[in-house]
Tab-separated table of C-alpha atoms in Angstrom:
chain	number	residue	atom	x	y	z
A	1	ARG	CA	0.000	0.000	0.000
A	2	LYS	CA	2.715	2.498	0.974
A	3	ASP	CA	4.735	1.645	-2.129
A	4	GLY	CA	1.780	2.053	-4.464
A	5	GLY	CA	1.609	-1.637	-5.333
A	6	VAL	CA	3.415	-4.920	-4.769
A	7	VAL	CA	6.793	-4.168	-3.179
A	8	ILE	CA	9.872	-4.941	-5.260
A	9	PRO	CA	12.632	-6.284	-2.965
A	10	ARG	CA	15.855	-4.276	-2.919
A	11	ALA	CA	19.117	-4.496	-1.031
A	12	PRO	CA	20.029	-2.110	1.813
A	13	GLY	CA	21.525	1.046	0.342
A	14	GLU	CA	20.050	0.393	-3.085
A	15	ALA	CA	18.286	3.454	-4.436
A	16	VAL	CA	14.606	3.306	-5.227
A	17	ALA	CA	14.023	3.165	-8.959
A	18	THR	CA	12.663	6.459	-10.215
A	19	LYS	CA	10.684	4.769	-12.955
A	20	VAL	CA	9.100	1.399	-12.296
A	21	SER	CA	7.411	-0.561	-15.033
A	22	ARG	CA	3.991	-1.708	-13.889
A	23	VAL	CA	1.634	-4.426	-15.043
A	24	THR	CA	-2.049	-4.980	-14.412
A	25	THR	CA	-3.239	-6.960	-11.399
A	26	ILE	CA	-5.299	-9.210	-13.659
A	27	PRO	CA	-3.909	-11.550	-14.846
A	28	HIS	CA	-0.302	-11.066	-13.671
A	29	LEU	CA	-0.848	-11.058	-9.878
A	30	VAL	CA	-4.137	-12.956	-9.668
A	31	GLN	CA	-2.740	-15.742	-11.837
A	32	ARG	CA	0.162	-16.294	-9.452
A	33	GLU	CA	-2.074	-16.097	-6.391
A	34	LEU	CA	-4.381	-18.720	-7.892
A	35	VAL	CA	-1.453	-21.082	-8.501
A	36	VAL	CA	-0.193	-20.636	-4.927
A	37	ALA	CA	-3.696	-21.223	-3.532
A	38	MET	CA	-4.125	-24.426	-5.557
A	39	VAL	CA	-0.714	-25.732	-4.461
A	40	MET	CA	-1.520	-25.000	-0.806
A	41	MET	CA	-4.881	-26.757	-1.091
A	42	ALA	CA	-3.161	-29.791	-2.613
A	43	VAL	CA	-0.558	-29.846	0.180
A	44	VAL	CA	-3.240	-29.632	2.880
A	45	LEU	CA	-5.313	-32.348	1.174
A	46	ILE	CA	-2.337	-34.720	0.872
A	47	PHE	CA	-1.322	-34.003	4.473
A	48	SER	CA	-4.838	-34.778	5.711
A	49	MET	CA	-4.830	-38.057	3.763
A	50	VAL	CA	-1.449	-39.185	5.118
A	51	VAL	CA	-1.615	-38.049	8.759
A	52	ASN	CA	-4.189	-39.743	10.955
A	53	ALA	CA	-6.232	-37.459	13.203
A	54	PRO	CA	-8.549	-39.717	15.232
A	55	LEU	CA	-11.339	-38.283	17.319
A	56	GLU	CA	-11.149	-38.621	21.070
A	57	ALA	CA	-13.808	-40.319	23.153
A	58	LEU	CA	-17.175	-38.654	23.674
A	59	ALA	CA	-17.023	-35.779	26.127
A	60	ASN	CA	-17.967	-36.680	29.679
A	61	PRO	CA	-19.398	-33.675	31.571
A	62	ASP	CA	-18.716	-35.469	34.858
A	63	LEU	CA	-15.005	-35.911	34.131
A	64	SER	CA	-12.851	-33.021	32.971
A	65	PRO	CA	-9.591	-33.865	31.201
A	66	ASN	CA	-6.382	-33.161	33.079
A	67	PRO	CA	-5.092	-30.836	31.886
A	68	ALA	CA	-7.824	-29.077	29.903
A	69	LYS	CA	-5.700	-27.533	27.177
A	70	ALA	CA	-6.889	-24.943	24.699
A	71	PRO	CA	-6.343	-25.452	20.954
A	72	TRP	CA	-2.679	-25.007	20.050
A	73	TYR	CA	-3.237	-21.538	18.578
A	74	PHE	CA	-4.522	-20.330	21.975
A	75	MET	CA	-1.855	-22.080	24.036
A	76	GLY	CA	0.264	-18.934	24.267
A	77	ILE	CA	-2.605	-17.083	25.929
A	78	GLN	CA	-3.368	-20.073	28.163
A	79	GLU	CA	0.278	-20.070	29.221
A	80	LEU	CA	-0.048	-16.385	30.106
A	81	LEU	CA	-3.005	-17.301	32.338
A	82	LEU	CA	-0.616	-19.369	34.460
A	83	HIS	CA	1.558	-16.331	35.134
A	84	PHE	CA	-0.871	-13.394	35.266
A	85	HIS	CA	-4.284	-12.611	36.699
A	86	PRO	CA	-6.982	-13.846	34.260
A	87	LEU	CA	-8.178	-10.306	33.487
A	88	VAL	CA	-4.655	-9.173	32.639
A	89	ALA	CA	-3.734	-12.298	30.666
A	90	SER	CA	-6.939	-12.623	28.666
A	91	MET	CA	-7.973	-8.998	28.124
A	92	ILE	CA	-5.358	-6.371	28.948
A	93	ILE	CA	-2.245	-7.969	27.421
A	94	PRO	CA	-4.011	-8.953	24.150
A	95	GLY	CA	-5.592	-5.479	24.086
A	96	LEU	CA	-2.210	-3.799	24.485
A	97	ALA	CA	-0.756	-6.036	21.774
A	98	LEU	CA	-3.614	-5.238	19.394
A	99	GLY	CA	-3.290	-1.513	20.108
A	100	ALA	CA	0.457	-1.668	19.447
A	101	LEU	CA	-0.161	-3.377	16.103
A	102	VAL	CA	-2.629	-0.631	15.170
A	103	ILE	CA	-0.306	2.297	15.939
A	104	MET	CA	2.945	0.650	14.792
A	105	PRO	CA	2.613	1.679	11.113
A	106	TYR	CA	2.431	5.323	12.208
A	107	LEU	CA	5.728	5.134	14.132
A	108	ASP	CA	8.065	4.033	11.326
A	109	ALA	CA	8.404	7.229	9.316
A	110	ASP	CA	12.056	7.954	10.161
A	111	MET	CA	13.622	5.905	7.350
A	112	ASP	CA	12.863	4.901	3.765
A	113	SER	CA	13.125	1.117	3.752
A	114	VAL	CA	10.244	-0.027	1.559
A	115	GLY	CA	11.141	-3.358	-0.016
A	116	ILE	CA	14.164	-3.986	2.251
A	117	TRP	CA	13.926	-7.076	4.423
A	118	PHE	CA	14.295	-6.127	8.099
A	119	ARG	CA	14.861	-2.467	7.170
A	120	SER	CA	18.675	-2.624	6.921
A	121	ASN	CA	21.710	-4.773	7.682
A	122	LYS	CA	21.679	-3.296	11.159
A	123	GLY	CA	17.996	-4.163	11.479
A	124	ARG	CA	18.779	-7.772	10.585
A	125	ARG	CA	21.451	-7.984	13.286
A	126	MET	CA	19.082	-6.433	15.804
A	127	GLY	CA	16.387	-8.909	14.805
A	128	LEU	CA	18.730	-11.846	15.413
A	129	VAL	CA	19.717	-10.456	18.818
A	130	ALA	CA	16.067	-9.883	19.746
A	131	ALA	CA	15.084	-13.405	18.686
A	132	GLY	CA	17.979	-14.860	20.674
A	133	ILE	CA	16.998	-12.915	23.783
A	134	GLY	CA	13.394	-14.053	23.399
A	135	LEU	CA	14.430	-17.693	22.996
A	136	VAL	CA	16.571	-17.608	26.147
A	137	ALA	CA	14.748	-15.172	28.429
A	138	THR	CA	11.204	-16.503	27.990
A	139	PRO	CA	11.788	-20.056	29.291
A	140	LEU	CA	13.995	-18.675	32.073
A	141	LEU	CA	11.201	-16.354	33.210
A	142	VAL	CA	8.653	-19.186	33.004
A	143	VAL	CA	10.834	-21.450	35.154
A	144	ALA	CA	11.552	-18.611	37.594
A	145	ASP	CA	7.845	-17.868	37.967
A	146	GLU	CA	7.151	-21.572	38.447
A	147	ILE	CA	9.842	-22.174	41.077
A	148	VAL	CA	10.933	-18.883	42.666
A	149	LEU	CA	8.508	-16.013	42.114
A	150	ASP	CA	5.334	-15.824	44.189
A	151	LEU	CA	4.156	-12.219	44.184
A	152	ALA	CA	0.708	-13.148	45.498
A	153	GLY	CA	2.341	-14.896	48.468
A	154	TRP	CA	4.857	-12.123	49.025
A	155	LEU	CA	2.155	-9.426	48.922
A	156	PRO	CA	-0.806	-11.100	50.665
A	157	SER	CA	-2.393	-7.798	51.662
A	158	LEU	CA	-2.882	-6.730	48.045
A	159	PRO	CA	-5.693	-7.913	45.766
A	160	THR	CA	-4.533	-10.598	43.356
A	161	LEU	CA	-5.415	-8.282	40.470
A	162	LEU	CA	-2.538	-6.096	41.668
A	163	SER	CA	-0.063	-8.643	43.044
A	164	ASN	CA	-0.498	-11.146	40.227
A	165	GLY	CA	-1.755	-8.782	37.547
A	166	PHE	CA	-0.745	-5.155	37.239
A	167	ILE	CA	2.516	-5.399	39.195
A	168	PRO	CA	4.061	-8.178	37.056
A	169	LEU	CA	2.647	-6.478	33.945
A	170	ALA	CA	4.385	-3.240	34.973
A	171	ILE	CA	7.635	-5.168	35.502
A	172	VAL	CA	7.375	-6.708	32.022
A	173	LEU	CA	6.642	-3.301	30.462
A	174	LEU	CA	9.663	-1.798	32.240
A	175	LEU	CA	11.817	-4.628	30.899
A	176	LEU	CA	10.498	-3.927	27.389
A	177	ILE	CA	11.270	-0.221	27.762
A	178	GLY	CA	14.773	-1.123	28.941
A	179	PHE	CA	15.193	-3.468	25.974
A	180	TYR	CA	14.024	-0.764	23.551
A	181	ASP	CA	16.317	1.882	25.032
A	182	GLY	CA	19.292	-0.486	25.268
A	183	MET	CA	18.963	-1.743	21.699
A	184	LYS	CA	18.574	1.761	20.319
A	185	LYS	CA	21.701	3.010	22.092
A	186	ARG	CA	23.773	-0.133	21.518
A	187	PHE	CA	23.182	-0.182	17.766
A	188	ALA	CA	22.640	3.580	17.266
A	189	ALA	CA	19.417	2.527	15.587
A	190	THR	CA	16.418	4.410	14.259
A	191	ASN	CA	12.936	4.126	15.736
A	192	CYS	CA	11.970	1.840	12.832
A	193	GLU	CA	14.763	-0.625	13.521
A	194	THR	CA	14.213	-0.605	17.285
A	195	ILE	CA	10.432	-1.049	17.021
A	196	GLN	CA	11.025	-3.944	14.644
A	197	ALA	CA	13.463	-5.565	17.115
A	198	THR	CA	10.938	-5.162	19.931
A	199	PHE	CA	8.241	-6.760	17.778
A	200	ILE	CA	10.543	-9.701	16.979
A	201	LEU	CA	11.278	-10.119	20.694
A	202	LEU	CA	7.567	-10.230	21.567
A	203	LEU	CA	6.730	-12.544	18.661
A	204	THR	CA	9.526	-14.925	19.652
A	205	ALA	CA	8.387	-14.858	23.274
A	206	PHE	CA	4.810	-15.690	22.268
A	207	ILE	CA	5.973	-18.576	20.061
A	208	VAL	CA	8.055	-19.934	22.947
A	209	LEU	CA	5.073	-19.629	25.312
A	210	THR	CA	2.947	-21.536	22.799
A	211	ALA	CA	5.581	-24.279	22.525
A	212	ILE	CA	5.836	-24.536	26.317
A	213	GLY	CA	2.070	-24.857	26.623
A	214	ILE	CA	1.889	-27.564	23.965
A	215	TRP	CA	4.884	-29.761	24.786
A	216	PHE	CA	6.002	-28.899	28.322
A	217	ARG	CA	2.745	-28.832	30.330
A	218	GLY	CA	1.467	-32.065	31.824
A	219	PRO	CA	-1.247	-33.008	34.335
A	220	GLY	CA	-2.202	-30.052	36.483
A	221	MET	CA	-0.402	-27.841	33.922
A	222	ALA	CA	2.855	-28.710	35.685
A	223	LEU	CA	6.132	-28.144	33.871
A	224	MET	CA	7.475	-31.416	32.481
A	225	TRP	CA	9.802	-32.635	29.793
A	226	PRO	CA	8.005	-33.543	26.539
A	227	TRP	CA	8.614	-37.284	26.999
A	228	GLU	CA	7.084	-37.080	30.487
A	229	VAL	CA	4.048	-35.305	29.042
A	230	ALA	CA	3.716	-38.040	26.400
A	231	ALA	CA	4.086	-40.762	29.041
A	232	ALA	CA	1.299	-39.138	31.052
A	233	GLY	CA	-0.978	-39.452	28.026
A	234	VAL	CA	-1.594	-35.720	27.692
A	235	GLY	CA	-2.882	-34.754	24.246
A	236	HIS	CA	-1.934	-31.626	22.413
């Protein structure tokens, strides 16, 4: 949209072509989209024919499964519910994330990087660093919250919405602000590059949370190794 059409990839430092030859959407773009759609449908059809997906037993309202896991695409949010107050995990954090996605396009006007993957070479390095931090820090924080941290127990006089909701949320937001400021100073980066790195960090963290919820949560949503979860007969 911002480039006036389908973006043509270019290398960092490569000047934008002053005159770009254009073709009509139909048939040049639609034809390619149709081919991709047909290939994807064929892949999904073949996958569904090869991989068995048996139904479980009929639901028993008198016996809840242990654990009662959400579908895999909601496991990241269900994992958040184990670490935050339900209101914060299910409403406030997703709301903040959605709001950030809405305003993000209006905060990247300090560099011309249309068509450049990850904005620049510096942006690529920052993205790798952010992904690495997310891969390491997220499981460490999950384990720490599981074993060490107990804000509700340490602050018994406060409502759980504060001790297990807004206080840990404020701590996470402060860590994100520190990450943003540190990355911007360390790499002498623009707002575009730093916002992108922060987004990659959050996306990586959410993917890790989803993976933990799927493969590392057993009966009672206790942390386990994947083979222990499989031995306990917990479905994904």
